[in-house]
Short mmCIF file of C-alpha atoms and ligand atoms in Angstrom, two decimals:
data_model
loop_
_atom_site.label_atom_id
_atom_site.label_comp_id
_atom_site.label_asym_id
_atom_site.label_seq_id
_atom_site.Cartn_x
_atom_site.Cartn_y
_atom_site.Cartn_z
CA MET R 225 5.59 -9.34 -12.82
CA CYS R 226 5.71 -5.57 -13.00
CA ALA R 227 6.97 -3.57 -15.97
CA VAL R 228 6.78 -0.52 -14.19
CA CYS R 229 9.67 -1.56 -11.77
CA GLY R 230 11.01 -4.35 -13.98
CA CYS R 231 11.12 -6.64 -10.70
CA GLY R 232 9.92 -9.75 -13.07
CA GLN R 233 11.99 -9.44 -16.16
CA ALA R 234 14.27 -11.69 -17.66
CA GLY R 235 17.80 -10.40 -17.04
CA LEU R 236 17.06 -9.07 -13.59
CA ALA R 237 18.82 -11.88 -11.68
CA GLY R 238 21.49 -12.01 -14.48
CA HIS R 239 22.66 -8.63 -13.65
CA ASP R 240 22.97 -7.88 -17.30
CA HIS R 241 23.27 -4.48 -17.85
CA VAL R 242 26.42 -3.32 -19.27
CA HIS R 243 29.45 -3.23 -17.09
CA GLY R 244 32.69 -0.47 -17.90
CA HIS R 245 30.70 2.19 -15.95
CA THR R 246 32.51 4.08 -13.71
CA HIS R 247 30.35 3.33 -10.50
CA ASP R 248 31.64 0.18 -8.41
CA HIS R 249 29.88 -2.23 -6.58
CA GLY R 250 30.21 -1.62 -2.64
CA HIS R 251 33.86 -1.75 -2.40
CA HIS R 252 33.94 1.94 -0.59
CA ASP R 253 32.00 3.15 2.35
CA HIS R 254 30.29 5.60 0.05
CA ALA R 255 29.75 3.64 -2.89
CA VAL R 256 26.33 3.86 -4.13
CA THR R 257 24.98 2.01 -7.39
CA ASP R 258 22.54 4.58 -8.60
CA TYR R 259 20.21 4.05 -11.76
CA GLY R 260 19.68 7.52 -11.80
CA ALA R 261 16.16 10.09 -11.01
CA GLY R 262 14.04 8.51 -13.70
CA PRO R 263 11.24 5.56 -13.06
CA ALA R 264 12.93 2.72 -11.39
CA GLY R 265 13.98 -0.57 -13.74
CA LEU R 266 14.90 1.45 -17.05
CA HIS R 267 18.55 -0.43 -16.88
CA VAL R 268 17.61 -3.67 -15.59
CA THR R 269 14.72 -4.86 -17.98
CA GLY R 270 17.23 -5.82 -20.89
CA LEU R 271 14.99 -3.68 -23.14
CA SER R 272 15.66 -0.45 -24.54
CA GLN R 273 14.82 2.65 -22.62
CA ALA R 274 12.25 3.79 -24.89
CA ARG R 275 10.49 0.66 -25.34
CA THR R 276 10.26 0.18 -21.35
CA ILE R 277 8.60 3.57 -21.07
CA ARG R 278 6.12 2.31 -24.01
CA ILE R 279 5.45 -0.64 -21.52
CA GLU R 280 4.82 1.56 -18.75
CA ARG R 281 2.61 3.81 -19.95
CA ASP R 282 0.50 1.14 -21.36
CA ILE R 283 0.28 -0.62 -18.16
CA LEU R 284 -0.69 2.55 -16.51
CA ALA R 285 -3.12 3.69 -18.99
CA LYS R 286 -5.08 0.46 -18.87
CA ASN R 287 -4.62 0.43 -15.40
CA ALA R 288 -6.10 3.93 -14.76
CA ALA R 289 -8.97 3.11 -17.30
CA PHE R 290 -9.91 -0.10 -14.94
CA ALA R 291 -9.65 2.38 -11.92
CA ALA R 292 -11.94 4.93 -13.40
CA VAL R 293 -14.40 2.22 -13.52
CA ASN R 294 -14.14 0.84 -9.91
CA ARG R 295 -14.24 4.33 -8.63
CA ALA R 296 -17.29 5.13 -10.49
CA ARG R 297 -18.85 1.96 -9.25
CA LEU R 298 -17.75 2.77 -5.80
CA GLN R 299 -19.19 6.63 -5.81
CA ARG R 300 -22.58 4.75 -6.91
CA LEU R 301 -22.98 2.42 -4.35
CA GLY R 302 -21.71 5.61 -1.91
CA THR R 303 -18.88 3.25 -0.68
CA LEU R 304 -15.75 4.54 1.01
CA ALA R 305 -12.79 2.47 -0.46
CA LEU R 306 -9.48 2.29 1.47
CA ASN R 307 -6.23 0.83 -0.04
CA LEU R 308 -3.71 -0.20 3.14
CA VAL R 309 -0.17 -0.23 1.69
CA SER R 310 3.05 -0.96 3.57
CA SER R 311 6.01 -2.87 3.94
CA PRO R 312 5.21 -6.38 4.86
CA GLY R 313 4.98 -7.21 8.66
CA SER R 314 3.89 -3.50 9.78
CA GLY R 315 0.61 -5.05 11.08
CA LYS R 316 -2.22 -4.34 8.27
CA THR R 317 -4.21 -7.21 8.75
CA SER R 318 -4.08 -7.02 12.78
CA LEU R 319 -5.22 -3.45 12.20
CA LEU R 320 -7.84 -4.45 9.95
CA VAL R 321 -9.14 -7.01 12.10
CA ARG R 322 -9.12 -4.45 15.17
CA THR R 323 -11.09 -1.70 12.55
CA ILE R 324 -13.67 -4.48 11.65
CA SER R 325 -14.42 -4.99 15.50
CA ASP R 326 -14.51 -1.06 16.24
CA LEU R 327 -16.51 0.12 13.19
CA GLY R 328 -18.37 -3.19 12.30
CA LYS R 329 -21.41 -2.39 13.94
CA HIS R 330 -21.89 1.06 12.09
CA TRP R 331 -21.21 0.10 8.62
CA PRO R 332 -20.92 -2.55 6.35
CA ILE R 333 -17.41 -3.59 5.48
CA ALA R 334 -16.09 -5.51 3.28
CA VAL R 335 -11.98 -6.84 2.57
CA ILE R 336 -10.39 -7.35 -0.40
CA GLU R 337 -6.79 -9.08 0.45
CA GLY R 338 -3.47 -9.17 -1.68
CA ASP R 339 -0.97 -11.46 -1.04
CA GLN R 340 1.54 -13.18 -3.54
CA GLN R 341 0.38 -16.95 -1.92
CA THR R 342 -1.89 -18.43 0.56
CA SER R 343 -5.38 -17.07 1.85
CA HIS R 344 -4.14 -16.58 5.34
CA ASP R 345 -5.10 -12.52 5.80
CA ALA R 346 -8.87 -13.23 4.09
CA GLU R 347 -9.19 -16.35 6.55
CA ARG R 348 -8.38 -14.36 9.59
CA ILE R 349 -10.53 -11.33 8.13
CA ARG R 350 -13.56 -13.80 7.63
CA ALA R 351 -13.45 -14.99 11.26
CA THR R 352 -14.44 -11.85 12.10
CA GLY R 353 -17.78 -12.21 10.21
CA VAL R 354 -17.01 -10.10 6.95
CA GLN R 355 -16.93 -10.70 3.76
CA ALA R 356 -13.16 -11.10 2.15
CA ILE R 357 -11.84 -11.87 -1.05
CA GLN R 358 -8.15 -13.02 -1.04
CA ILE R 359 -6.32 -12.31 -4.39
CA ASN R 360 -3.16 -14.19 -4.73
CA THR R 361 -0.65 -12.12 -7.59
CA GLY R 362 1.54 -14.91 -7.75
CA LYS R 363 4.81 -13.22 -9.00
CA GLY R 364 3.34 -10.16 -9.09
CA CYS R 365 4.01 -7.51 -6.62
CA HIS R 366 1.12 -5.18 -6.16
CA LEU R 367 -2.56 -5.13 -6.87
CA ASP R 368 -3.77 -3.72 -10.06
CA ALA R 369 -7.43 -2.21 -10.64
CA HIS R 370 -8.56 -5.02 -12.72
CA MET R 371 -7.97 -7.70 -9.88
CA VAL R 372 -9.73 -5.21 -7.85
CA GLY R 373 -12.90 -4.68 -10.28
CA HIS R 374 -12.94 -8.83 -10.76
CA ALA R 375 -12.44 -8.98 -6.70
CA MET R 376 -15.41 -6.51 -6.18
CA ASP R 377 -17.89 -8.30 -8.28
CA GLU R 378 -17.19 -11.21 -6.00
CA LEU R 379 -18.45 -9.57 -3.02
CA ASP R 380 -21.84 -8.67 -2.37
CA LEU R 381 -21.11 -5.07 -1.65
CA SER R 382 -23.87 -2.77 0.39
CA ALA R 383 -24.51 0.75 -0.09
CA ASN R 384 -22.88 3.48 1.86
CA GLY R 385 -20.15 1.12 3.26
CA LEU R 386 -16.71 0.52 3.58
CA LEU R 387 -14.35 -1.55 1.31
CA PHE R 388 -10.60 -1.83 2.58
CA ILE R 389 -8.16 -3.11 0.14
CA GLU R 390 -4.93 -4.50 1.76
CA ASN R 391 -2.23 -4.29 -0.83
CA VAL R 392 0.80 -6.54 -1.27
CA GLY R 393 3.03 -5.74 1.31
CA ASN R 394 5.66 -3.86 -0.76
CA LEU R 395 6.34 0.11 -0.52
CA VAL R 396 7.31 0.58 -3.70
CA CYS R 397 5.32 -0.43 -6.83
CA PRO R 398 1.67 -0.44 -5.20
CA ALA R 399 2.36 3.58 -5.02
CA ALA R 400 2.16 3.72 -8.71
CA PHE R 401 -1.18 1.80 -9.25
CA ASP R 402 -4.48 3.60 -8.74
CA LEU R 403 -7.12 0.92 -7.47
CA GLY R 404 -9.65 3.41 -7.33
CA GLU R 405 -9.88 3.92 -3.86
CA ALA R 406 -10.71 7.05 -2.15
CA HIS R 407 -7.37 7.16 -0.12
CA LYS R 408 -4.54 5.55 0.10
CA ILE R 409 -3.30 4.77 3.94
CA VAL R 410 0.28 3.73 4.38
CA VAL R 411 0.96 1.93 7.80
CA LEU R 412 4.47 2.25 9.05
CA SER R 413 5.36 0.33 12.44
CA THR R 414 7.91 1.38 14.73
CA THR R 415 9.85 -1.90 14.61
CA GLU R 416 10.77 -0.30 10.95
CA GLY R 417 13.45 2.70 10.48
CA GLU R 418 11.85 6.33 11.11
CA ASP R 419 13.32 7.47 7.60
CA LYS R 420 11.64 4.97 5.73
CA PRO R 421 9.24 7.92 4.24
CA LEU R 422 12.63 9.35 2.68
CA LYS R 423 13.55 6.32 1.26
CA TYR R 424 10.67 5.16 -0.29
CA PRO R 425 9.33 8.68 -1.20
CA ASP R 426 6.70 7.94 -3.70
CA MET R 427 4.37 5.70 -1.51
CA PHE R 428 4.01 8.80 1.57
CA ALA R 429 3.58 11.09 -1.26
CA ALA R 430 0.47 9.04 -2.54
CA ALA R 431 -0.97 8.34 0.83
CA ASP R 432 -3.22 10.78 2.39
CA LEU R 433 -2.81 9.29 5.65
CA MET R 434 0.05 7.65 7.62
CA LEU R 435 -0.52 5.39 10.41
CA LEU R 436 2.61 4.60 12.60
CA ASN R 437 1.39 1.08 14.28
CA LYS R 438 2.91 -1.13 17.35
CA CYS R 439 3.51 2.25 19.30
CA ASP R 440 2.81 0.09 22.77
CA LEU R 441 6.73 -1.26 21.50
CA LEU R 442 8.29 2.24 21.67
CA PRO R 443 9.71 2.01 25.28
CA HIS R 444 11.32 -1.04 24.24
CA LEU R 445 12.95 0.54 21.28
CA ASP R 446 15.25 3.40 19.98
CA PHE R 447 12.58 4.41 17.55
CA ASN R 448 12.57 8.71 17.60
CA VAL R 449 8.74 9.07 16.65
CA GLN R 450 9.64 13.14 16.11
CA ALA R 451 11.79 12.03 13.44
CA CYS R 452 9.91 9.90 11.66
CA VAL R 453 7.07 12.38 11.72
CA GLU R 454 9.50 15.18 10.37
CA ALA R 455 10.53 12.50 7.72
CA ALA R 456 6.89 11.87 6.46
CA ARG R 457 6.26 15.79 6.68
CA ARG R 458 9.36 16.24 4.25
CA VAL R 459 7.69 13.93 1.33
CA ASN R 460 4.16 15.05 1.80
CA PRO R 461 2.96 18.16 3.80
CA GLN R 462 -0.67 17.67 3.57
CA MET R 463 -0.66 14.08 4.99
CA ASP R 464 -2.52 13.14 8.13
CA ILE R 465 -0.22 11.21 10.52
CA LEU R 466 -1.68 8.83 13.38
CA THR R 467 0.08 7.15 16.08
CA LEU R 468 -1.62 3.78 17.05
CA SER R 469 -1.40 0.04 18.28
CA ALA R 470 -3.53 -2.28 16.73
CA ARG R 471 -2.40 -4.99 19.42
CA THR R 472 -3.49 -2.63 22.15
CA GLY R 473 -6.05 -0.58 20.97
CA ALA R 474 -4.34 2.58 21.68
CA GLY R 475 -5.19 5.61 19.25
CA MET R 476 -7.64 3.60 17.31
CA ALA R 477 -10.38 5.85 18.66
CA GLY R 478 -8.45 8.52 16.16
CA PHE R 479 -7.92 6.15 13.35
CA ALA R 480 -12.02 5.57 13.78
CA SER R 481 -12.66 9.25 13.52
CA TRP R 482 -10.40 9.54 10.64
CA ILE R 483 -12.59 6.92 8.72
CA ALA R 484 -16.10 8.82 10.35
CA ALA R 485 -14.81 12.07 8.65
CA HIS R 486 -14.41 10.30 5.37
CA ALA R 487 -17.35 7.84 5.35
CA PRO R 488 -20.84 8.17 4.47
CA PRO R 489 -23.06 8.44 7.17
CA PRO R 490 -23.38 5.36 9.43
CA HIS R 491 -26.01 2.91 8.97
CA HIS R 492 -26.13 2.32 12.69
CA PRO R 493 -24.91 5.66 14.28
CA GLY R 494 -22.80 4.56 17.88
MG1 LIG Y 1790 -1.53 -9.01 5.80
#
């Protein structure tokens, strides 16, 4: 459950907001049910707007306190933490497996995996030989800093290493939750819409790097890379953007260089 988006709140499924308003429910080509410009969920939680805002503020303030503790701990260790966010199916886990095989000889690497259910992704990561902790969020749609702090307790984090956090596949809620990471990395794949940065701007605004994955499929798709990059730049002009394929390895050297530019000096320089 997430009071920030209201996704797990009672009343959502019942569509119990007040009717008799002027918007319609999709009977016209241009019909849009617009819940306004404020934070999402205010109209659907069954709570008053003031109370919902208070709950959101409390949750995010508590999260920020845990994130600050995580960040201080990571800084003491000299460990670079990267929070990977995306829709489900963009290839985050495959990208991590490839990245570990490329960089594991230079830095000690640990991984925190977030999914609603199963430990499939942590098992895939552990098969590469690095430590991985799986967090199952149940109904939750994002990792929070408290969960990540506990996962860090369970990991034997080496000094001056890399910690990858693979968030729950969701382009909305993870944008609001600082986990104590140094950078959010948003992964978008060529099988998705090139206008996703415009549809989900909070996530693209929060990220320092966008990885456009599955570039090996471009010859088979109508995906317009230039339009996608322009959409991303409109939302976040400062964001770095790299195109790659975790499957073939194309462009992975660029991602390795980006990490090296932000990471502590490698234990075993290549
Ligand atoms: Mg995954």
